[in-house]
CSV table of C-alpha atoms in Angstrom, one decimal:
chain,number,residue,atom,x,y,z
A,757,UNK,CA,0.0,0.0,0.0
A,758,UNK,CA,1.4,3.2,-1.0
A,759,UNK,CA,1.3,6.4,0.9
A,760,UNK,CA,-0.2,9.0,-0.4
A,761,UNK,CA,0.5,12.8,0.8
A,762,UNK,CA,-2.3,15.3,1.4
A,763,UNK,CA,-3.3,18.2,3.1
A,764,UNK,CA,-5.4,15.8,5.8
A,765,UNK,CA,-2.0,14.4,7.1
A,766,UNK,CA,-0.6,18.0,7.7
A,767,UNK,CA,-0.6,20.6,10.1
A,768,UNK,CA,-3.7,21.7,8.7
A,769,UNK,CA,-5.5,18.4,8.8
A,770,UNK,CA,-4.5,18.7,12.4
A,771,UNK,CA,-6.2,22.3,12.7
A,772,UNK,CA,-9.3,20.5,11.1
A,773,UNK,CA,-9.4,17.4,12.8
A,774,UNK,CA,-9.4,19.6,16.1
A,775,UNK,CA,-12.1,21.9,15.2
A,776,UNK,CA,-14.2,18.7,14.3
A,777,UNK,CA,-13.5,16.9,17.5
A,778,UNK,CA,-14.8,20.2,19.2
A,779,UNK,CA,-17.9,21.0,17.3
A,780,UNK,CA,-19.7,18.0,16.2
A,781,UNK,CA,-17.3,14.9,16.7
A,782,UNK,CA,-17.7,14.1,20.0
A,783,UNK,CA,-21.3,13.6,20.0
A,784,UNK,CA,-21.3,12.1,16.8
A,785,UNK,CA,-19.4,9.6,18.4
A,786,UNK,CA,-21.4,9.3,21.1
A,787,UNK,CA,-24.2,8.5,19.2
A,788,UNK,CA,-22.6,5.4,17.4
A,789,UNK,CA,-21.1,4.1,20.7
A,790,UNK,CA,-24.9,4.4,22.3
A,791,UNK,CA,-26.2,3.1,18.8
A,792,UNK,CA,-23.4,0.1,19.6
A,793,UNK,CA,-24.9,-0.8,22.8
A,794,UNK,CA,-28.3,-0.6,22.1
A,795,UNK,CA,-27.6,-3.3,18.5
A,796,UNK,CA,-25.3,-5.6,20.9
A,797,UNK,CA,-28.2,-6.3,23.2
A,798,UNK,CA,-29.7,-8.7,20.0
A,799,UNK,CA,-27.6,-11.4,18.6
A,800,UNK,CA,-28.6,-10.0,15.4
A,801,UNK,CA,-27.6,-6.7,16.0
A,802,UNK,CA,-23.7,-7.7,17.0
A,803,UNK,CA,-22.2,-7.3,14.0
A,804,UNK,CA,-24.0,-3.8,13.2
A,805,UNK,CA,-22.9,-2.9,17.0
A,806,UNK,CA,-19.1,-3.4,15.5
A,807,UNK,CA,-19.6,-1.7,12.5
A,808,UNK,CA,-20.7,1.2,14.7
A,809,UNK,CA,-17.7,0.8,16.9
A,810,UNK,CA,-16.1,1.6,13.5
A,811,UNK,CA,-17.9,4.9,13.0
A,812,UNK,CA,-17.1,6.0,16.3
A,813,UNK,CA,-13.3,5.9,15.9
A,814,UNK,CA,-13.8,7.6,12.8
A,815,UNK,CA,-16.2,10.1,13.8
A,816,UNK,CA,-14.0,11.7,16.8
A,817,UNK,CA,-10.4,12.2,13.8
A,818,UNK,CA,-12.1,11.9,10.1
A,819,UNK,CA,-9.5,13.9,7.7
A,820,UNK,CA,-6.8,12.5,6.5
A,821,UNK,CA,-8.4,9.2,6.8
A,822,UNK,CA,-8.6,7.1,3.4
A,823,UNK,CA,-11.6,4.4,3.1
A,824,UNK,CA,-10.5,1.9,0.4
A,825,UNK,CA,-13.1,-0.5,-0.8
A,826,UNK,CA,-13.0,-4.4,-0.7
A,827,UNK,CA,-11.6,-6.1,-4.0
């Protein structure tokens, strides 16, 4: 896997990723981790309570991330 450089992985991403975390990614997060809970009570729901585990992690520090799909 190559890297690949952008303004997400700067000092700028930073700067965003912080003014994200302070305005709508912590209760973003929040709201996947409660989400989570509420899925994992059903045997069904376990693996949609993961995949919102997921969401959290990404919710609180989303730029610079990359989401690559499946091949």
């Amino acid at each position: 896997m190559e890297l690949i450089d952008d303004i997400g992985t700067g000092p700028l991403g930073f700067l965003g990723n912080v003014v994200w975390l302070l305005l709508a990614g912590w209760w973003l997060a929040l709201a996947h981790l409660i989400t989570a809970i509420a899925l994992a009570i059903t045997i069904i729901g376990i693996p949609f309570a993961g995949a919102h585990l997921k969401l959290a992690g990404i919710a609180l520090w989303p730029i610079g991330k990359i989401i690559v799909p499946v091949e």
